[in-house]
CSV table of C-alpha atoms in Angstrom, one decimal:
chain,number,residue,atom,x,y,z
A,882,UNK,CA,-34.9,44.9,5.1
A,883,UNK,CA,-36.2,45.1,8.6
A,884,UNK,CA,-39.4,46.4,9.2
A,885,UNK,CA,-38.7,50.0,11.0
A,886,UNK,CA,-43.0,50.2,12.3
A,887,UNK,CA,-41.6,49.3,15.8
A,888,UNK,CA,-39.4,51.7,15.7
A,889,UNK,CA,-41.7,54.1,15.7
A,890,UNK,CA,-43.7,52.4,18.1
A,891,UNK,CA,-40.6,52.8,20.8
A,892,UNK,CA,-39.8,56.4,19.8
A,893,UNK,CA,-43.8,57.2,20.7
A,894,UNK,CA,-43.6,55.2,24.0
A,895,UNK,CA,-40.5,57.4,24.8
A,896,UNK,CA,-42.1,60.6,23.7
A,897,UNK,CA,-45.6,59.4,25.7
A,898,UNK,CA,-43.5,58.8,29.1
A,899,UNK,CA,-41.9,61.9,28.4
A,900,UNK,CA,-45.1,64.4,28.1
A,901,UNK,CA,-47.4,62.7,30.0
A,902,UNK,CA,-44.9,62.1,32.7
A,903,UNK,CA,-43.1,65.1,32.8
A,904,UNK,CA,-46.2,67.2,32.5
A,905,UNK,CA,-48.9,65.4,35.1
A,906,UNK,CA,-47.5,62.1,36.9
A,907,UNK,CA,-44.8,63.7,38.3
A,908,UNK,CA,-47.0,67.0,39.4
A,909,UNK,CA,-48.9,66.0,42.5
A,910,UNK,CA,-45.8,64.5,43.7
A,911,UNK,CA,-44.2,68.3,44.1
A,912,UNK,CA,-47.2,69.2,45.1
A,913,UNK,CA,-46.5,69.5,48.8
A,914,UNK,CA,-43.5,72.1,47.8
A,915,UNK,CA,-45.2,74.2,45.9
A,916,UNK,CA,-48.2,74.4,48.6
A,917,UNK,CA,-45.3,75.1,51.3
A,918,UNK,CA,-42.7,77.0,49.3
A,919,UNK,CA,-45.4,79.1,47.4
A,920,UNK,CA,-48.5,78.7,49.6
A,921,UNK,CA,-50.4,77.1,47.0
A,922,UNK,CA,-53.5,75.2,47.7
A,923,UNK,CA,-54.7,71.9,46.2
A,924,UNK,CA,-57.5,73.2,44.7
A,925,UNK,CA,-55.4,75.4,42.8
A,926,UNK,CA,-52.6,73.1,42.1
A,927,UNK,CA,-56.2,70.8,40.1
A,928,UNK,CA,-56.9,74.1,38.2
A,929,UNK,CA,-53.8,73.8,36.6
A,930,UNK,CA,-54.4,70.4,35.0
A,931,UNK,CA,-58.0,71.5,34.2
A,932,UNK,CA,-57.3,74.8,32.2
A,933,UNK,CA,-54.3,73.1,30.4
A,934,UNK,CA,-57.1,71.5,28.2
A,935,UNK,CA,-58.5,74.7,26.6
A,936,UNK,CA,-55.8,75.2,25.0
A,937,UNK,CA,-54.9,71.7,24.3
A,938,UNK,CA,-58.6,71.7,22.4
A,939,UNK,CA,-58.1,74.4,20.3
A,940,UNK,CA,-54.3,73.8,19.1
A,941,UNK,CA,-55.4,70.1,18.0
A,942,UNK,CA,-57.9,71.3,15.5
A,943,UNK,CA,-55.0,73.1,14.0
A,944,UNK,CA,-51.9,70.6,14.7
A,945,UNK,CA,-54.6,67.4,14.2
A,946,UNK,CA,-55.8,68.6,10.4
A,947,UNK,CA,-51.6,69.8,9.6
A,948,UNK,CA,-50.5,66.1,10.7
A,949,UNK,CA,-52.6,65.1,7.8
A,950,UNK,CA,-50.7,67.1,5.5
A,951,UNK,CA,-47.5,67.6,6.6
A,952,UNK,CA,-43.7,66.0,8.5
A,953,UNK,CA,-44.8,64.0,11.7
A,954,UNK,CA,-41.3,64.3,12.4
A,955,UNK,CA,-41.1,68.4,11.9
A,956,UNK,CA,-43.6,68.8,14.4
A,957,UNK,CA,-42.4,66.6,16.9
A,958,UNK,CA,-38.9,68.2,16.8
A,959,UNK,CA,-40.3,71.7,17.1
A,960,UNK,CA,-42.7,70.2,19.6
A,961,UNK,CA,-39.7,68.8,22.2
A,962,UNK,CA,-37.8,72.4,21.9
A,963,UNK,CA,-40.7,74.0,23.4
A,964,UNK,CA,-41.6,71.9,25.5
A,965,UNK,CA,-37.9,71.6,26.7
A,966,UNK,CA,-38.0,76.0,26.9
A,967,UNK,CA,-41.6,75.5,29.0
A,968,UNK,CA,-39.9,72.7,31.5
A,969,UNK,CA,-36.8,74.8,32.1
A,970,UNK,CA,-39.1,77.7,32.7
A,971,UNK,CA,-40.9,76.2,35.6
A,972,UNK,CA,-38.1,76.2,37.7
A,973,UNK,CA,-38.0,80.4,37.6
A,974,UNK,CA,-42.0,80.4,39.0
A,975,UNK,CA,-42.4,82.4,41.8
A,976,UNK,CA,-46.2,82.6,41.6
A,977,UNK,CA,-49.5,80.6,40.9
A,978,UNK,CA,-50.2,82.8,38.2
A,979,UNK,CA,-46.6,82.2,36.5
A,980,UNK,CA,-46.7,78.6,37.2
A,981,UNK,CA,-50.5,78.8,35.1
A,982,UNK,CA,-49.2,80.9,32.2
A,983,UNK,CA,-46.2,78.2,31.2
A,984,UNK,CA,-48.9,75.6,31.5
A,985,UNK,CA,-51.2,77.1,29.1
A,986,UNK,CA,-48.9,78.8,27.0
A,987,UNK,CA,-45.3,76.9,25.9
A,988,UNK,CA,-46.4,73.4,28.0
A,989,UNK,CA,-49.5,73.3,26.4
A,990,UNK,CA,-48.2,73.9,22.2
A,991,UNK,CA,-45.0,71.9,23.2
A,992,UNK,CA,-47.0,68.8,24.2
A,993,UNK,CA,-49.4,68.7,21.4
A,994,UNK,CA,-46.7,68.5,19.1
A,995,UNK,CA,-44.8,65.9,20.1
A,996,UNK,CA,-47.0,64.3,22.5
A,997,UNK,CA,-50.0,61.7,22.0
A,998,UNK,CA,-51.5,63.6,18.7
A,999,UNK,CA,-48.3,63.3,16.8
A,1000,UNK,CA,-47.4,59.5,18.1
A,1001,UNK,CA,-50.9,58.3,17.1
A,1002,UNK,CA,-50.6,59.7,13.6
A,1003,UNK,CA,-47.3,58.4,13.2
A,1004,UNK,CA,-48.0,55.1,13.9
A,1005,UNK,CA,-51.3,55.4,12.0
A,1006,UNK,CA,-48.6,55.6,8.8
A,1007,UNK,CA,-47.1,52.2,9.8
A,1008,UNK,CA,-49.9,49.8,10.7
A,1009,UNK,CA,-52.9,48.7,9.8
A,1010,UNK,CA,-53.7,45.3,10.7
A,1011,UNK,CA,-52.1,45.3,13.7
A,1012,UNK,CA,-53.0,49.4,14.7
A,1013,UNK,CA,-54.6,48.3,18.0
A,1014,UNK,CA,-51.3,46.3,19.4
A,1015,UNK,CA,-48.9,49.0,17.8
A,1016,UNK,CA,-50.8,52.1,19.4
A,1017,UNK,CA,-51.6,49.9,22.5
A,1018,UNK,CA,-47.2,49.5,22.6
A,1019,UNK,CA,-46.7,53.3,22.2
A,1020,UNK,CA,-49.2,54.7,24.8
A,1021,UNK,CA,-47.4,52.1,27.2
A,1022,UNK,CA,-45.2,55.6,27.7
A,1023,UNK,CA,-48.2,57.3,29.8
A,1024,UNK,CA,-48.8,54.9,32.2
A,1025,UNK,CA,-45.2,53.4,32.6
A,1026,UNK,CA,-44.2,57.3,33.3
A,1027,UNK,CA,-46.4,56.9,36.0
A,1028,UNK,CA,-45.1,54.1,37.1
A,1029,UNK,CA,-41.6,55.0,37.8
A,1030,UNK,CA,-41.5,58.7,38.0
A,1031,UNK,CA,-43.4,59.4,41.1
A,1032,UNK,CA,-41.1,56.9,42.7
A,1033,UNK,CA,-38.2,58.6,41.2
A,1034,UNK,CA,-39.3,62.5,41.9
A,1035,UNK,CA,-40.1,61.7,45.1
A,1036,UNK,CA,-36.4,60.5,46.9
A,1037,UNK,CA,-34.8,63.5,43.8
A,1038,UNK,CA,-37.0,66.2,45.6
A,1039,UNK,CA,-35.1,66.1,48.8
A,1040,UNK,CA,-31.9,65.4,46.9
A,1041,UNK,CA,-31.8,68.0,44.4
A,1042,UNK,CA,-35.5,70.4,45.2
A,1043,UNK,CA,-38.3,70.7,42.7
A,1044,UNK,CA,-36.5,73.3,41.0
A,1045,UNK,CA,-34.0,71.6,39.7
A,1046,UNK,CA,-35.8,68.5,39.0
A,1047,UNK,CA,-37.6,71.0,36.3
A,1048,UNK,CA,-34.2,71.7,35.1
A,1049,UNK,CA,-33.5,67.7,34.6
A,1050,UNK,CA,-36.3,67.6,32.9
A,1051,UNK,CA,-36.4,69.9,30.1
A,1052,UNK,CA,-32.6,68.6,29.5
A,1053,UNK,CA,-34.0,65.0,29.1
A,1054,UNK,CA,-35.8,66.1,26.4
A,1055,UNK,CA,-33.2,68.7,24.9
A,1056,UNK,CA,-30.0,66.1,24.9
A,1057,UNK,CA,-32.0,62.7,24.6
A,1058,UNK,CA,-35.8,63.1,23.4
A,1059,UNK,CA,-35.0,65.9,20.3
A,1060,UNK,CA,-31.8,63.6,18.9
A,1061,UNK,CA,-34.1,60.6,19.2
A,1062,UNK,CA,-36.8,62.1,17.0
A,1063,UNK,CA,-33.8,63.1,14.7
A,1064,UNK,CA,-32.2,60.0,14.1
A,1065,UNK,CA,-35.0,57.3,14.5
A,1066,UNK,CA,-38.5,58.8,13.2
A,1067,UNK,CA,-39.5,58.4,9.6
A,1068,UNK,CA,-42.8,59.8,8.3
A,1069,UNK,CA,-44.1,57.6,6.3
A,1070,UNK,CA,-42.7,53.7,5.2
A,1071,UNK,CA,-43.2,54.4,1.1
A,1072,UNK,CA,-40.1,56.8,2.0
A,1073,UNK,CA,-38.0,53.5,3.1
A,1074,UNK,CA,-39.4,51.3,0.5
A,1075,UNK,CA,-41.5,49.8,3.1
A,1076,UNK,CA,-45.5,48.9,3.8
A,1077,UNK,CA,-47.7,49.1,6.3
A,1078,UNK,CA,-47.3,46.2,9.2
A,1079,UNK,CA,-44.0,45.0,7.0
A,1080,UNK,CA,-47.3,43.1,5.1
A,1081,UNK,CA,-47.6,43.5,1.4
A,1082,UNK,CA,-50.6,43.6,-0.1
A,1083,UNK,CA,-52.3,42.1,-3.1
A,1084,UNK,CA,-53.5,45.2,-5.5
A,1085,UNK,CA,-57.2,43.9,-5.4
A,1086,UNK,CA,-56.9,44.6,-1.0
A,1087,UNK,CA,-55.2,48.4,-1.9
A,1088,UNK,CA,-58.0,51.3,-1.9
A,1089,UNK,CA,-57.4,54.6,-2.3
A,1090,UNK,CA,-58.0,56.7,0.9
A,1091,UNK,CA,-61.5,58.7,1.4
A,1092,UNK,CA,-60.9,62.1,2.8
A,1093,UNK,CA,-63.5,62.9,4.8
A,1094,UNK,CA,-64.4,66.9,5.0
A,1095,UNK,CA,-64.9,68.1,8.6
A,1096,UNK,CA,-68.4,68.8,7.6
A,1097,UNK,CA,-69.1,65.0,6.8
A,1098,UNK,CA,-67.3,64.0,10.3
A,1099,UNK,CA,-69.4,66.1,12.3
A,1100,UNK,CA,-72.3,64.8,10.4
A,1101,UNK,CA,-71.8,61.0,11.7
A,1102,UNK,CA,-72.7,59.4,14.7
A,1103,UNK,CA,-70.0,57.2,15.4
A,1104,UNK,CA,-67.5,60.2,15.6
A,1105,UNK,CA,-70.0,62.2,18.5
A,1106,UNK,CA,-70.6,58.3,20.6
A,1107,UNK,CA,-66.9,57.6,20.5
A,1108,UNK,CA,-65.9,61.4,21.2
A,1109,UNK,CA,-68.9,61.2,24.0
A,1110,UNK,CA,-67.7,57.9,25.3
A,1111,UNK,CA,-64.4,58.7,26.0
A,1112,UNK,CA,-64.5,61.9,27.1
A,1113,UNK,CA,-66.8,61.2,29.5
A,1114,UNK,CA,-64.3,58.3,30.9
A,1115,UNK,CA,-61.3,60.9,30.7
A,1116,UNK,CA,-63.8,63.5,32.6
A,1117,UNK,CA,-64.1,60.2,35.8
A,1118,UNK,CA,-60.3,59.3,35.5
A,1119,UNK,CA,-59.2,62.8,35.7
A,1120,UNK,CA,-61.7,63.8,38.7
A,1121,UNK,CA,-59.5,60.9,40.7
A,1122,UNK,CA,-56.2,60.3,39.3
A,1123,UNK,CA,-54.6,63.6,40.4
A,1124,UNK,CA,-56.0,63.3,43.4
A,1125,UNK,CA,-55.5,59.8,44.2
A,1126,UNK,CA,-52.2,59.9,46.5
A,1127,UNK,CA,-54.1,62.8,48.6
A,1128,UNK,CA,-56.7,60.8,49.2
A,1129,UNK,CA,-54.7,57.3,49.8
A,1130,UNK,CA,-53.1,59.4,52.3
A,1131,UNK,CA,-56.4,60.4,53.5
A,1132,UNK,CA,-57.8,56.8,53.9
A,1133,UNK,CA,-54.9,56.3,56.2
A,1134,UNK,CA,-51.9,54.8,53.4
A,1135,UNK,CA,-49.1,56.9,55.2
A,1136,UNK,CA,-46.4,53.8,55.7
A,1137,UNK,CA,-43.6,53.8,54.3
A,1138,UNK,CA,-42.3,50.8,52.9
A,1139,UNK,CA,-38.3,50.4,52.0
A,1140,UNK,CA,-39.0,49.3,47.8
A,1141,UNK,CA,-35.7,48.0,46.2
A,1142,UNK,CA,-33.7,50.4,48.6
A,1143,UNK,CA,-35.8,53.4,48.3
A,1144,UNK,CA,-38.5,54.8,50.7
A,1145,UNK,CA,-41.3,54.9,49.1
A,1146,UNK,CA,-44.7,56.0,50.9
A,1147,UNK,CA,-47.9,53.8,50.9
A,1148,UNK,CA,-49.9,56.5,48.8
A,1149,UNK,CA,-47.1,57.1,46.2
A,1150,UNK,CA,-47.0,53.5,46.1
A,1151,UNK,CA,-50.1,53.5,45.3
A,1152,UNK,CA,-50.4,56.4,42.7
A,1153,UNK,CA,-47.6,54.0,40.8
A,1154,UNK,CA,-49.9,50.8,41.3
A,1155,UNK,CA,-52.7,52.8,39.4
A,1156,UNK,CA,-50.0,53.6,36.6
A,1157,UNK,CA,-48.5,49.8,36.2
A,1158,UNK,CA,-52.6,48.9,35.5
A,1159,UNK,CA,-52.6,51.3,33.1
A,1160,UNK,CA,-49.2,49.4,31.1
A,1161,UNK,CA,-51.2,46.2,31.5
A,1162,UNK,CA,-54.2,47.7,30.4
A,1163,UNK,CA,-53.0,49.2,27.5
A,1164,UNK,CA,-51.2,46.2,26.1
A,1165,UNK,CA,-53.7,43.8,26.7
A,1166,UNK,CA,-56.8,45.8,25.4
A,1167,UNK,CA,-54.5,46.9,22.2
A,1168,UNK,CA,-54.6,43.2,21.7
A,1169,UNK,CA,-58.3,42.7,22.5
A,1170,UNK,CA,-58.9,45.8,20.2
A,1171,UNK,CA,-57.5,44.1,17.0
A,1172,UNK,CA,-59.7,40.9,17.3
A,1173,UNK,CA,-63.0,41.9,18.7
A,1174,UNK,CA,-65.5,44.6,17.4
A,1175,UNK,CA,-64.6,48.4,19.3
A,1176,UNK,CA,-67.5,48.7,21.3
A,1177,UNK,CA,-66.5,45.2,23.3
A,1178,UNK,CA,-62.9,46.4,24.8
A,1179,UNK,CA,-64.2,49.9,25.2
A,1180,UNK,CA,-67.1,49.1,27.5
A,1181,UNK,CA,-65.0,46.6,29.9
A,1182,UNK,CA,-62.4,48.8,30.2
A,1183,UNK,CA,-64.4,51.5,31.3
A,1184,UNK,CA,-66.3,48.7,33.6
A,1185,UNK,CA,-62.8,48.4,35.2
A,1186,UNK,CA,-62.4,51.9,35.7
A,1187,UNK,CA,-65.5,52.7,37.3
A,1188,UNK,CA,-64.9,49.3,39.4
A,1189,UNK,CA,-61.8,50.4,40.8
A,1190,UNK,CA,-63.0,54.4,41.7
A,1191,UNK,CA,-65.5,52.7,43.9
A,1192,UNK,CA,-63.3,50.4,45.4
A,1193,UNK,CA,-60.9,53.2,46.3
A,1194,UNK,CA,-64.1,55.2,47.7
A,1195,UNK,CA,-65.3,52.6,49.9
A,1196,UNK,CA,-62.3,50.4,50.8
A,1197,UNK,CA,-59.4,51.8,53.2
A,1198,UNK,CA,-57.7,48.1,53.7
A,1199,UNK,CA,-54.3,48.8,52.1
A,1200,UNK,CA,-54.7,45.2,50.2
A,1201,UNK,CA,-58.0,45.6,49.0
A,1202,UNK,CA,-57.7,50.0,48.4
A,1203,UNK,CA,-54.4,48.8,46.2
A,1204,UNK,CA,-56.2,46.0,44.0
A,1205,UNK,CA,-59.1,48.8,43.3
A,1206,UNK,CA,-56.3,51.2,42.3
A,1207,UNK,CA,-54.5,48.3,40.2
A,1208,UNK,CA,-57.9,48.0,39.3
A,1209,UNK,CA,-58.9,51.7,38.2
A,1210,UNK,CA,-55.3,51.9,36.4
A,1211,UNK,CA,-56.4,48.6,34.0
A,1212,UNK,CA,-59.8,50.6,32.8
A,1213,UNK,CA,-58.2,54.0,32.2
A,1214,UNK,CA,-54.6,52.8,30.8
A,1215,UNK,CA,-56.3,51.8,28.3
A,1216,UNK,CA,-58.5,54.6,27.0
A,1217,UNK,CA,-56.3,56.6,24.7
A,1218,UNK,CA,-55.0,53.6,22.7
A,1219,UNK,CA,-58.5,52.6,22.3
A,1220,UNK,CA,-59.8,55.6,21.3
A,1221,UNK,CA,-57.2,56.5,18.8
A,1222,UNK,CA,-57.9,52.5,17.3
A,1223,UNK,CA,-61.6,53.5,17.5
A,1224,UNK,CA,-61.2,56.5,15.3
A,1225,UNK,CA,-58.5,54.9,13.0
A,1226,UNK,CA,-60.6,51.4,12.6
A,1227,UNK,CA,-64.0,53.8,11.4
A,1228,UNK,CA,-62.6,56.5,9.4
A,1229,UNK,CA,-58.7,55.5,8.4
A,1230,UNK,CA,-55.4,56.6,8.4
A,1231,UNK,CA,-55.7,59.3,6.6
A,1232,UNK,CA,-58.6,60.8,8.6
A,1233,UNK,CA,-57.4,60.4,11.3
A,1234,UNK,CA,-55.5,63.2,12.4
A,1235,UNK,CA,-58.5,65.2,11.1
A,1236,UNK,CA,-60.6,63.2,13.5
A,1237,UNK,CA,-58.7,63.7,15.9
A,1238,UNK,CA,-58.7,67.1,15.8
A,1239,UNK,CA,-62.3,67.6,15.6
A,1240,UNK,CA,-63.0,65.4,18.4
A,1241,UNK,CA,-60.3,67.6,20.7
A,1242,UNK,CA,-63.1,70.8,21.5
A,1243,UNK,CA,-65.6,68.2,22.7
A,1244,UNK,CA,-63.5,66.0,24.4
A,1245,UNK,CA,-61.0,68.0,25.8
A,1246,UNK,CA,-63.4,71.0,28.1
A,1247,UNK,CA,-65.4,68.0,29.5
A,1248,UNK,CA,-61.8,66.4,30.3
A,1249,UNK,CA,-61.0,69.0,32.9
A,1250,UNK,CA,-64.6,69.2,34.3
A,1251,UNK,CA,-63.8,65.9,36.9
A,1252,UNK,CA,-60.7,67.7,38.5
A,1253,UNK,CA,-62.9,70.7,38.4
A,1254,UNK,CA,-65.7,68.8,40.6
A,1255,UNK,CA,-63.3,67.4,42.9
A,1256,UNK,CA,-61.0,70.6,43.2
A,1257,UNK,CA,-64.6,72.4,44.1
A,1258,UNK,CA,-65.6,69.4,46.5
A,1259,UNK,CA,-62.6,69.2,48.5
A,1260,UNK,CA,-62.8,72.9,49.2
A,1261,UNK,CA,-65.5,72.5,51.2
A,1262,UNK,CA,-64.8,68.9,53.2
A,1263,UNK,CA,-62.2,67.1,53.8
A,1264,UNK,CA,-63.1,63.7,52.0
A,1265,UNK,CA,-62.8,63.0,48.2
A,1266,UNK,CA,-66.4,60.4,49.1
A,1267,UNK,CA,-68.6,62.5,47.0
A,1268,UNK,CA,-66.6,63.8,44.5
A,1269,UNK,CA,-65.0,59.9,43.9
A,1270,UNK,CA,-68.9,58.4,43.8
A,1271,UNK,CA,-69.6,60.9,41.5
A,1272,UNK,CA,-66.4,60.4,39.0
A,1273,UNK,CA,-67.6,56.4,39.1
A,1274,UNK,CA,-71.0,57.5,38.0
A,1275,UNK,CA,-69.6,58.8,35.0
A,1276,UNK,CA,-67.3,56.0,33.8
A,1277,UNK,CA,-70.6,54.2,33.6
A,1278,UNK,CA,-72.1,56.8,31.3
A,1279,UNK,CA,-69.3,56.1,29.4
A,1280,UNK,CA,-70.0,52.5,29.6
A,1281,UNK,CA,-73.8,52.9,28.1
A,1282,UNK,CA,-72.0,55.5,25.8
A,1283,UNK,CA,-69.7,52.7,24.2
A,1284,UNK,CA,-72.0,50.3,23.9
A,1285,UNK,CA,-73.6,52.5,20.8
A,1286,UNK,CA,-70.5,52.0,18.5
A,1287,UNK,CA,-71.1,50.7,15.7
A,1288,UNK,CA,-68.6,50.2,12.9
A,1289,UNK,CA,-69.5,50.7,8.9
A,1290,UNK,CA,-68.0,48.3,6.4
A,1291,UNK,CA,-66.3,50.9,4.6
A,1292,UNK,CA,-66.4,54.7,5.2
């Protein structure tokens, strides 16, 4: 029988693409509506994308420790029909407030459900050996979303308004993303006759999983340097990725170029560049992450990042500002993966929705704090310099953060 694990790992890059581009790459693009339709500002329009992680932190303790226990599968179907309700609603807002509400509220349960939480546990339950490559493979969906959607949204926005591009959205999931989850996810591979990595083991490799009390998590190290680590290197990469194609346009990226037929403006071009890194990055540092120890790929990655915020800070070349943004997409593309294969490496499969979880309230309110810096910043110059040299700053944190992991033989 063929080994279904990469089935899973396709369904998660779908469902990744999905949230993650739905919910945030395809955002600043309708930006410039919503600030002239609803007279919205851009340091409003940042909020947004800040506040969503409050509660994003507190529903993963609860949906991170129930992964553990129950369907992967139930969640994520329950997950796409709200998220499909909390799309559809954002083409009825009529107000900042309205447009905060569904983020918080619907967008916010709906994406934790099916989105990155669920997709790492999932494939957590298929692989082992290879974890890194698999979870590298499935988080492909974030930064490939970002890749082609803002090209997409952009030309569909004068076609069809942002409205409607809501409504295509939540019917992507509805019709295509829920029947997906239906016919092609399976929980676990003892259900299929199956084993981890299609590998079978000899009985003296099996051990029986060590749960891990939330107590006993808290009480390690490890978990608060690699919570620290990355969250500080989500913190820099949010303070300039939602920003980035204001301030391309800023540095003075306003050709357009004719891409394939379309036309596509320098600074979306360049939001997408950033995005392509990150599907490079994620595949090749899920590869680095199954053969070297997890500090190594963690720290270079987060070099790359911080390389590539400075570049776009101090270089407005178009050449040169695109390679930093290539550059900058590399280091943060591949941060999730890495972080999930970080936790799942130290404390297991079966912790590590748990882990998860836990590490959600300390990772996810310093998350938001970047955009919060640079939404604050901007409002009182016109220049992301500051705010950007400040966001590099901390991906080096990070850097010195990451080089304290250390990994136990056996927790």
């Amino acid at each position: 029988m063929k080994f279904f694990g990469w089935r899973m790992v396709f369904t998660g890059l779908t469902l990744e693409f999905t949230v993650v581009g739905f919910l945030f790459y395809s955002f600043p693009v309708i930006w410039p509506y919503l600030i002239s339709e609803l007279g919205m500002t851009e340091s409003q329009l940042g909020m947004v994308s800040a506040f969503y992680f409050i509660p994003v932190a507190i529903l993963a303790i609860i949906i991170g420790r129930a992964l553990d226990k129950y369907s992967v599968k139930k969640f994520m179907m329950i997950g796409a029909i709200i998220y499909a309700i909390g799309l559809f609603s954002l083409s009825f807002i009529n107000s900042y407030w309205s447009l905060l509400t569904i983020y918080l509220t619907i967008l916010a349960l709906g994406s934790i459900m099916m989105g990155n939480l669920a997709v790492s546990k999932l494939i957590a339950n298929w692989f082992d050996k290879n974890a890194g490559r698999a979870l590298g493979i499935a988080a492909i969906g974030i930064s490939f979303s970002g890749v082609m959607l803002p090209l997409i949204v952009d030309p569909l926005l004068d076609l069809v308004g942002w409205r409607n591009v809501y409504v295509i959205f939540a019917s992507i999931v509805l019709f295509i993303i829920l029947p997906l989850i239906f016919f092609i996810v399976i929980d676990d591979p003892k259900t299929v006759n199956q084993v981890k990595d299609g590998i079978k083991k000899d009985s003296k490799e099996e051990s029986l999983p060590t749960e891990i009390t939330a107590k006993e998590l808290l009480s390690k190290k490890v978990f608060w340097v690699i919570s620290l680590a990355f969250a500080f290197q989500f913190l820099s990469m949010m303070g300039v990725l939602a920003f980035l194609p204001v301030h391309a346009s800023k540095m003075g990226l306003d050709e357009t170029w004719n891409l394939l037929g379309l036309p596509i403006k320098q600074y979306v071009f360049a939001y997408s560049l950033a995005a392509f890194g990150g599907v490079l990055g994620k595949i090749i540092f899920g590869y680095l992450m199954d053969i070297m120890k997890a500090a190594h790929p963690s720290m270079m990655a987060m070099f790359l990042q911080a390389a590539g915020i400075f570049g776009i800070t101090y270089f407005n070349e178009p050449s040169i500002f695109l390679s930093c943004a290539l550059m900058f997409g590399l280091g943060f593309g591949a941060a999730t993966p890495l972080m999930t294969a970080c936790y799942l490496r130290i404390f297991g499969a079966h912790n590590l929705g748990k882990a998860r979880g836990i590490s959600s309230p300390i990772i996810s309110p310093l998350q938001p704090i970047g955009i919060l810096i640079t939404s604050i910043l901007i409002g009182f110059q016109d220049t992301y310099f500051v705010a950007f040299n400040i966001m590099g700053c901390f991906a080096l944190v990070a850097i010195v953060l990451a080089s304290q992991i250390k990994e136990p033989e056996k927790i």
